[in-house]
PDB file of C-alpha atoms in Angstrom:
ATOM      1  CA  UNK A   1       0.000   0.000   0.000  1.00 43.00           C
ATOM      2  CA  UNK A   2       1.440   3.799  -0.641  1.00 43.00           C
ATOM      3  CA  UNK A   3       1.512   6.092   1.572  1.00 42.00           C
ATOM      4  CA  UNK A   4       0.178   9.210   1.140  1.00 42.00           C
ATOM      5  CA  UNK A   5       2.150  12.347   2.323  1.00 42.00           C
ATOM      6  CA  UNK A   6       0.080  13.930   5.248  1.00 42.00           C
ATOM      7  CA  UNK A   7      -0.570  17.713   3.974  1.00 47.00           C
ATOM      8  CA  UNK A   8       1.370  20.239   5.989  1.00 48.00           C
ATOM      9  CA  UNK A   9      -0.944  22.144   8.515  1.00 54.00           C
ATOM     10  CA  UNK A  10      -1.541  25.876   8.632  1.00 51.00           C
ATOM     11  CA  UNK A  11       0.606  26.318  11.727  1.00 53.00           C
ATOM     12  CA  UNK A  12       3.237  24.048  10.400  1.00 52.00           C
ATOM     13  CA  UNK A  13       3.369  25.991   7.052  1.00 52.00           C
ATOM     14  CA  UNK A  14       3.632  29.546   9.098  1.00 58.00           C
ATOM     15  CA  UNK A  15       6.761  28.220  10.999  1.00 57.00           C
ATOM     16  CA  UNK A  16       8.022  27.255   7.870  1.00 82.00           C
ATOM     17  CA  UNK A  17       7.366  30.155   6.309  1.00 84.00           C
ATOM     18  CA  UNK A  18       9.373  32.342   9.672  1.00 87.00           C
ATOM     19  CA  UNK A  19      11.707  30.070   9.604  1.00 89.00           C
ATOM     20  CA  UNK A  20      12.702  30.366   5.976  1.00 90.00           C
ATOM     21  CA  UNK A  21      12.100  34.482   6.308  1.00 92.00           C
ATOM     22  CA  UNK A  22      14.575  33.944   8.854  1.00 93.00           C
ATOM     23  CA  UNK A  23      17.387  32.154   6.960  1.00 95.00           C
ATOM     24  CA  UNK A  24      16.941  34.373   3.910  1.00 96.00           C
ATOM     25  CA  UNK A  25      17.572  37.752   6.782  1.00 96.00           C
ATOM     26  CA  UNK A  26      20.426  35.925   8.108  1.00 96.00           C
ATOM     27  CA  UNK A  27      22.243  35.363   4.593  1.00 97.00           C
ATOM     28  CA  UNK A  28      21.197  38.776   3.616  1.00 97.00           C
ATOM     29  CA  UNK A  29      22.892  40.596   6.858  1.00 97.00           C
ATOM     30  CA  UNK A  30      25.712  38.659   5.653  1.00 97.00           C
ATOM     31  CA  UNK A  31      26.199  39.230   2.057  1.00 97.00           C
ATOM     32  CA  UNK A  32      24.963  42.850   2.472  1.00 98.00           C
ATOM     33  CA  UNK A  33      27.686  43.385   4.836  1.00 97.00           C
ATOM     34  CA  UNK A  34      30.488  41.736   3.083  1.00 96.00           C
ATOM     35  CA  UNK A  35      29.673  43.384  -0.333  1.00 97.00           C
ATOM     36  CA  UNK A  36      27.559  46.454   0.054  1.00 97.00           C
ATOM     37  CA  UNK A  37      24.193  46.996  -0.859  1.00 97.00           C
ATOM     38  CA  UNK A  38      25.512  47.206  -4.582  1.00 96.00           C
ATOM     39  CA  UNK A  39      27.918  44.705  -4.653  1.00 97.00           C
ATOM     40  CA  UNK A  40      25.153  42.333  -3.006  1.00 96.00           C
ATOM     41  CA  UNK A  41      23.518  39.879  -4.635  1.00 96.00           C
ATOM     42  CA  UNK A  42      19.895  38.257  -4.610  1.00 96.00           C
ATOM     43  CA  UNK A  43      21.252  34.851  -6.738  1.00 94.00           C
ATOM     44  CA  UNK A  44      24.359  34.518  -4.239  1.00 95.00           C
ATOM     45  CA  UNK A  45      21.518  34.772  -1.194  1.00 96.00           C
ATOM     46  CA  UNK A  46      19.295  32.270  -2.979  1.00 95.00           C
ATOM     47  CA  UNK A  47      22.155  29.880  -3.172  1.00 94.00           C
ATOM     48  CA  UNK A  48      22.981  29.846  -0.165  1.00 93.00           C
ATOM     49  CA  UNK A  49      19.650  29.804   1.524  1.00 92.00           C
ATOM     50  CA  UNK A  50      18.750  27.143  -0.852  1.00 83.00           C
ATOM     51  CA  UNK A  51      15.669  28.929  -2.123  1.00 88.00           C
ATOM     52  CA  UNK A  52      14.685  30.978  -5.012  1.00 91.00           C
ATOM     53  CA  UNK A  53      15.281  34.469  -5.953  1.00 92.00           C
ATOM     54  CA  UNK A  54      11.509  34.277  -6.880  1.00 93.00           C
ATOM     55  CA  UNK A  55      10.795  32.904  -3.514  1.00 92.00           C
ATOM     56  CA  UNK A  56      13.089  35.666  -1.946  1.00 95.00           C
ATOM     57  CA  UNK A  57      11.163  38.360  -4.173  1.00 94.00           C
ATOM     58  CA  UNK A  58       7.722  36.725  -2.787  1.00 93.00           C
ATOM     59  CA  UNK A  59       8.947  37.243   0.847  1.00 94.00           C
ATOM     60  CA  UNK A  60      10.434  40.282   0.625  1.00 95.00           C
ATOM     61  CA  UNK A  61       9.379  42.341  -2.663  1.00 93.00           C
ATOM     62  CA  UNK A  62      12.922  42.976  -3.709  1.00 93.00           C
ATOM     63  CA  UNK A  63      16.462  43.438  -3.005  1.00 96.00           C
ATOM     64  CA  UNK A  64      15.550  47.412  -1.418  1.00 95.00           C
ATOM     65  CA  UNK A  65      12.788  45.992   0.585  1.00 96.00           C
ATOM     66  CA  UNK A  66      15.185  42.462   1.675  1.00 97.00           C
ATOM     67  CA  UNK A  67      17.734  45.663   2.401  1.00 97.00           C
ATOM     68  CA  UNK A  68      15.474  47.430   4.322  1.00 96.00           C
ATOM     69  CA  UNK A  69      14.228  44.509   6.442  1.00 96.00           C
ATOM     70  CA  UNK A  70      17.585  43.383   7.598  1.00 97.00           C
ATOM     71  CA  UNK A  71      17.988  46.756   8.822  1.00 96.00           C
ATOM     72  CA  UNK A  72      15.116  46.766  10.750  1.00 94.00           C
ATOM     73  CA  UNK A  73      15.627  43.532  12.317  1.00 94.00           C
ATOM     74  CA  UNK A  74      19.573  44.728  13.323  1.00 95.00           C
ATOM     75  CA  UNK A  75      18.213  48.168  14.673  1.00 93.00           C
ATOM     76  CA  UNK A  76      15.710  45.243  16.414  1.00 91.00           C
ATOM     77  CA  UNK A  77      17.836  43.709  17.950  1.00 92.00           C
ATOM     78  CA  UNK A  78      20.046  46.344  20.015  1.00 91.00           C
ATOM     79  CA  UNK A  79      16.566  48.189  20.811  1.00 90.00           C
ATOM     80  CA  UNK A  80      15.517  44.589  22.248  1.00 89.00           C
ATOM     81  CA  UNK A  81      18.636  44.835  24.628  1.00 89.00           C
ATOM     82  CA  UNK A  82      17.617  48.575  25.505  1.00 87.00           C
ATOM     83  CA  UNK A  83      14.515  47.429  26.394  1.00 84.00           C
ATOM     84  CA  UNK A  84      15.754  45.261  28.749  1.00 86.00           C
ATOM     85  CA  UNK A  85      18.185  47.735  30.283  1.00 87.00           C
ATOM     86  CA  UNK A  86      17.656  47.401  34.026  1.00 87.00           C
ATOM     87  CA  UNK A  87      19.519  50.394  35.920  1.00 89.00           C
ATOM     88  CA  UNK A  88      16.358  51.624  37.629  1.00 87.00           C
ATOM     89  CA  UNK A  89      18.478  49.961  41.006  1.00 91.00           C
ATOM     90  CA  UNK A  90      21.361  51.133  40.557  1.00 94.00           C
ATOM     91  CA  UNK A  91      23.033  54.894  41.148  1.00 95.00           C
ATOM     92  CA  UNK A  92      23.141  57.407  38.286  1.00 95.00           C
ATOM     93  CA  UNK A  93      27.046  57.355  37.609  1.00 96.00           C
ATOM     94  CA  UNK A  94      26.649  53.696  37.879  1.00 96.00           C
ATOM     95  CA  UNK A  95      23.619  53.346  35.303  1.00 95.00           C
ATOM     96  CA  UNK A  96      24.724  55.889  32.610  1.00 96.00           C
ATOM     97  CA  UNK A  97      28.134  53.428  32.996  1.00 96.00           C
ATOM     98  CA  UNK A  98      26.333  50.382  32.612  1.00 95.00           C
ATOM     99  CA  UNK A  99      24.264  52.141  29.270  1.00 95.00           C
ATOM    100  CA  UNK A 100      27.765  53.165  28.036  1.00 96.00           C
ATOM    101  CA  UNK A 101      29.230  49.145  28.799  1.00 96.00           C
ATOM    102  CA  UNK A 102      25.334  47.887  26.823  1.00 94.00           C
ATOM    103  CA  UNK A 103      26.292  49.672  23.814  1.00 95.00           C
ATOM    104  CA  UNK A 104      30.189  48.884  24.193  1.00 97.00           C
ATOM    105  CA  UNK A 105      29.306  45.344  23.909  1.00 96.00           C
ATOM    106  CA  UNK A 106      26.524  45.333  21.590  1.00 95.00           C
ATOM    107  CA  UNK A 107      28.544  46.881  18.641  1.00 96.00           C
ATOM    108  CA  UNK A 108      31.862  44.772  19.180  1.00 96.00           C
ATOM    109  CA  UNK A 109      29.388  41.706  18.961  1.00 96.00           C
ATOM    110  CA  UNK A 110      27.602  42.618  15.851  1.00 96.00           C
ATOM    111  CA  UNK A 111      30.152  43.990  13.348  1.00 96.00           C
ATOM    112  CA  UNK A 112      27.717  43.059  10.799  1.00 97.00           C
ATOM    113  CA  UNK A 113      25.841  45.712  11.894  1.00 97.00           C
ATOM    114  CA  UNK A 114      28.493  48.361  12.031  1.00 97.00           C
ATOM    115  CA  UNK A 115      28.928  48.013   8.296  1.00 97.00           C
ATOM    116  CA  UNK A 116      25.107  47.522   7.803  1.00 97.00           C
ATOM    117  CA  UNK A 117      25.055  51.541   9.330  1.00 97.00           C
ATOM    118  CA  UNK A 118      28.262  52.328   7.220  1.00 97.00           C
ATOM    119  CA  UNK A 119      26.329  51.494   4.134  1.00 97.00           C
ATOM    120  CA  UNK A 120      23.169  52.427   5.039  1.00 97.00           C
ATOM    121  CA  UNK A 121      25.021  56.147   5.682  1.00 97.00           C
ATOM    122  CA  UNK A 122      26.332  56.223   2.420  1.00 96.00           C
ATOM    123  CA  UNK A 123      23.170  55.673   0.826  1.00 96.00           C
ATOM    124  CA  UNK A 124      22.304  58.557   2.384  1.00 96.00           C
ATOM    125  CA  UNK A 125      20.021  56.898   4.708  1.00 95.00           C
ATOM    126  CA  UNK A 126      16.851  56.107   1.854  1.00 95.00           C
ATOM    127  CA  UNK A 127      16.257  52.801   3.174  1.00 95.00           C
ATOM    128  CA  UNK A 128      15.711  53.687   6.943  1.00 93.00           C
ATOM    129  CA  UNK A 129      13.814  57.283   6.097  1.00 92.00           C
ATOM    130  CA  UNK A 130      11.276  54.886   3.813  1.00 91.00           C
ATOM    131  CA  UNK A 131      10.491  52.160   6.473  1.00 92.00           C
ATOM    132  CA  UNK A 132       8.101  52.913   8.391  1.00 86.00           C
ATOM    133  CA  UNK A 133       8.954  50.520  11.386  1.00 87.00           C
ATOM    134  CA  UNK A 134      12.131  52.274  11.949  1.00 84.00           C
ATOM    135  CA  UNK A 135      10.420  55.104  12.384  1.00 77.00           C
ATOM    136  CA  UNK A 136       8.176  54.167  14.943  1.00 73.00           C
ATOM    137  CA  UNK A 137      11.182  51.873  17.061  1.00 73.00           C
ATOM    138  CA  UNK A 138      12.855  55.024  18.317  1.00 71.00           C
ATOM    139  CA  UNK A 139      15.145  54.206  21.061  1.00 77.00           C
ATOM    140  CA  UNK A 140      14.874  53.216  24.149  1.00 84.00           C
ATOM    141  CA  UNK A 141      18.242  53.800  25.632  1.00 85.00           C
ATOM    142  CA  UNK A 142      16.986  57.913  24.876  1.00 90.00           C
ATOM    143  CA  UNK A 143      14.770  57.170  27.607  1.00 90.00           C
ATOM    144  CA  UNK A 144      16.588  55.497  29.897  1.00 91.00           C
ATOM    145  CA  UNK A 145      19.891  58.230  29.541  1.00 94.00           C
ATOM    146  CA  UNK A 146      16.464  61.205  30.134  1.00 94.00           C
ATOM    147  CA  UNK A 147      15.905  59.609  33.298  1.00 93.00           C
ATOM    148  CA  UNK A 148      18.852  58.772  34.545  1.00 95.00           C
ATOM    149  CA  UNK A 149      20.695  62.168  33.719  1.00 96.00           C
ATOM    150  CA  UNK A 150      17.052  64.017  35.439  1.00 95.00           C
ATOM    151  CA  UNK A 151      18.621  61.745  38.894  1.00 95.00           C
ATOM    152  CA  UNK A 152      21.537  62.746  38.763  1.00 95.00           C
ATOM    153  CA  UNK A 153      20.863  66.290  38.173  1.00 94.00           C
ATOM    154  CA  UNK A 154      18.479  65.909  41.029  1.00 94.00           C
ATOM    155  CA  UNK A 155      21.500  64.223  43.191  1.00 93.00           C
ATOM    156  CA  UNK A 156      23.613  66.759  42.123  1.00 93.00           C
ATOM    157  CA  UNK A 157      26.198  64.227  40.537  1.00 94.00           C
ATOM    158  CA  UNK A 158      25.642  65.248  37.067  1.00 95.00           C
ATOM    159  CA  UNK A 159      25.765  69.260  35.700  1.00 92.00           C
ATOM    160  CA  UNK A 160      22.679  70.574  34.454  1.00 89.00           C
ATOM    161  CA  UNK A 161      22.452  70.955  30.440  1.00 89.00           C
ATOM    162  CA  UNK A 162      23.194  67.793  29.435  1.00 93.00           C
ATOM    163  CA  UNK A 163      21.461  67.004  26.056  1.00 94.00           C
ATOM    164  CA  UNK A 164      20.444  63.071  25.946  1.00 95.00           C
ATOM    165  CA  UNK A 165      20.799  62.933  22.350  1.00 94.00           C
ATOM    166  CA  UNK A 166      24.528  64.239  22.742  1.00 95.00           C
ATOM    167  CA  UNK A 167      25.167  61.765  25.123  1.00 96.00           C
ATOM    168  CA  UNK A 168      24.149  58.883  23.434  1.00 95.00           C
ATOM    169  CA  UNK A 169      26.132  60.239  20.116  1.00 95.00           C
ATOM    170  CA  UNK A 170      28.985  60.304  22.597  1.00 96.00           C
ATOM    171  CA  UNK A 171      28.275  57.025  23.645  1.00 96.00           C
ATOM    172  CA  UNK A 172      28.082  55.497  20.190  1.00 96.00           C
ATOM    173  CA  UNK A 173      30.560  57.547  18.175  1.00 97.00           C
ATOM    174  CA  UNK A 174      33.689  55.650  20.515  1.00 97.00           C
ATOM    175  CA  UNK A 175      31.429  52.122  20.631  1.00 97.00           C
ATOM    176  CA  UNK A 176      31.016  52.733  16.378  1.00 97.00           C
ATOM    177  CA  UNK A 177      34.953  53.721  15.998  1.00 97.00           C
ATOM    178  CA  UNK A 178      36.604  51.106  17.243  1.00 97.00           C
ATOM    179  CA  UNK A 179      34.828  48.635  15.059  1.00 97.00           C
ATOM    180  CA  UNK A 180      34.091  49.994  11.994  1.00 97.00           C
ATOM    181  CA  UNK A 181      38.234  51.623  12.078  1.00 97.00           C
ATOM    182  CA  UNK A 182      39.487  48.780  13.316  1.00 96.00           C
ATOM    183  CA  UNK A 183      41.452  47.796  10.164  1.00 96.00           C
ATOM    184  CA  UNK A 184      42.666  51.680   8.996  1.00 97.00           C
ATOM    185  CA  UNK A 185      43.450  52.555  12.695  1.00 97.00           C
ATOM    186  CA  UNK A 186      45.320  49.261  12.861  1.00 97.00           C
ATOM    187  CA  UNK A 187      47.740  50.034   9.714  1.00 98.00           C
ATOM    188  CA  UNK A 188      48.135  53.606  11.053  1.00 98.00           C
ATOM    189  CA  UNK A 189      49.292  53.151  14.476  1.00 97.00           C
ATOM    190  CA  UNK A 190      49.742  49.666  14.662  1.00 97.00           C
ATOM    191  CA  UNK A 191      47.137  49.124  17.246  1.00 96.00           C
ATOM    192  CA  UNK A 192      44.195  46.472  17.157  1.00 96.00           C
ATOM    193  CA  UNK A 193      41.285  48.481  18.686  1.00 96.00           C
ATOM    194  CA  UNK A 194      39.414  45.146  19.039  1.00 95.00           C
ATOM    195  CA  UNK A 195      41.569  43.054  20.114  1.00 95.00           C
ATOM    196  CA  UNK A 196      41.071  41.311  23.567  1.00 95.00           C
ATOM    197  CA  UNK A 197      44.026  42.934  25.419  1.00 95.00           C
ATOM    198  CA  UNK A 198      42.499  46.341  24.973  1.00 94.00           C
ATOM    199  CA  UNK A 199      39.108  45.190  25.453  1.00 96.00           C
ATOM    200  CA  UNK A 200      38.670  46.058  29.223  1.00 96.00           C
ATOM    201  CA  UNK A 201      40.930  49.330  29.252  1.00 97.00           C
ATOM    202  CA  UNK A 202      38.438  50.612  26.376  1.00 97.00           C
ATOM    203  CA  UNK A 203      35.127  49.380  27.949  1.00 97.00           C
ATOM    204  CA  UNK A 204      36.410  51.522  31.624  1.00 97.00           C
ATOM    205  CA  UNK A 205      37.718  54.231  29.486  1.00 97.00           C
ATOM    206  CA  UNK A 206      34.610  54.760  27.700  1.00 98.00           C
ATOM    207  CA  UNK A 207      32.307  54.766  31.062  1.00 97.00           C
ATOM    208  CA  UNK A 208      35.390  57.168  32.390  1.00 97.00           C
ATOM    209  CA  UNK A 209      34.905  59.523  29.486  1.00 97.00           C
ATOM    210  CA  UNK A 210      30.658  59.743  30.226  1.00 97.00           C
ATOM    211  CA  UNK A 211      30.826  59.944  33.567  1.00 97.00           C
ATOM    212  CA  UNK A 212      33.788  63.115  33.469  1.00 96.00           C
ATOM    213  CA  UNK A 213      31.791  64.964  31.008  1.00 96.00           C
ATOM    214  CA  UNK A 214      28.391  64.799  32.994  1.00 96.00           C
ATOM    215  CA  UNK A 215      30.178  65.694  36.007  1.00 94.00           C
ATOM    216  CA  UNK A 216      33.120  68.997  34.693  1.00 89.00           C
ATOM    217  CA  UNK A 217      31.823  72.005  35.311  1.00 78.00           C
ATOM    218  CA  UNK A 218      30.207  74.179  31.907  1.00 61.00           C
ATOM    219  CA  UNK A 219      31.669  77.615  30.986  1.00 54.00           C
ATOM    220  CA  UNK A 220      29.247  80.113  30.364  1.00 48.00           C
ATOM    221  CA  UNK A 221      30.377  81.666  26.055  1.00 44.00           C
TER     222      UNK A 221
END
């Protein structure tokens, strides 16, 4: 007797479905990150996702839109670890440190995402000002550096005038440096800014850098 196949069921075909989305983002981060948004290319993804470049059009729409939706899901995935940010405990010098140490770690995990943002800047940023779910994701860590600079105001710790959009530039301008210049800066001076020996000197110096500018004194221009 043959047996019949049993059909897959609709909740079996949706996980299918994620699961293959999910593959197809993966390879995409990738390739779009090795090659540029230019040099990437839909074939190379389908090859090595073992699907279709129809199938990746169906999911997706295109190679802007499969672009655009594995920068979403990296801006995801450090606004996830915001989220999760839990300094409401702890003192304001120590919380805007462990922010600073969040993002520190964050970028020197995901270099993939470092060049995503490289690219994605010299595109001129078309990709992220057309998607509408980066524009409602804001960030969290905004809200968290509000409150805990209004503490530490409060406390006295920190100097009044601090603008939380400055600070987190200041916070991600040294976190986005050290990876994305890693091999220039390396040639230059001779210096590995990732490497593991200067790992914990930078993450300290970085916190050290926050916590002396919310704390010096302003001079009135």
């Amino acid at each position: 007797m043959t047996s019949v196949e049993e059909p897959a069921r609709p909740g079996e075909r949706t996980r299918d479905a994620a699961r293959t989305r999910a593959e197809i983002l993966d390879v995409a981060t990738q390739e779009f990150a090795r090659a540029g948004f230019d040099g990437a290319r839909v074939d190379e993804i389908a090859a090595r996702t073992r699907t279709t470049k129809r199938m990746i059009y169906y999911y997706f729409g295109g190679k802007e839109q499969l672009f655009t939706a594995v920068l979403e899901r990296a801006y995801g995935v450090i606004r996830e670890a915001e989220q999760q940010l839990d300094v409401e405990h702890l003192d304001p010098v120590a919380a805007i440190r462990r922010l600073a140490e969040l993002t520190f770690d964050h970028h020197e995990r995901h270099p993939d995402f470092i060049r995503l943002v490289s690219i994605e800047n010299i595109h001129g940023a078309v990709h992220i000002a057309a998607s509408e779910k980066l524009g409602r994701i804001g960030s969290p860590a905004l809200d968290v550096i509000r409150r805990i600079l209004a503490a530490g105001q409060e406390s006295g710790l920190f100097t009044a005038g601090v603008d939380a959009v400055d600070l987190h530039a200041m916070i991600s301008s040294f976190c986005f440096f050290r990876v994305a210049n890693r091999h220039t800066f390396g040639v230059l001076f001779g210096r590995d800014l990732v490497h593991p020996a200067q790992r914990d000197r930078h993450r300290t110096m970085l916190g050290d850098m926050v916590i002396a500018y919310l704390t010096a004194e302003r001079t009135a221009h």
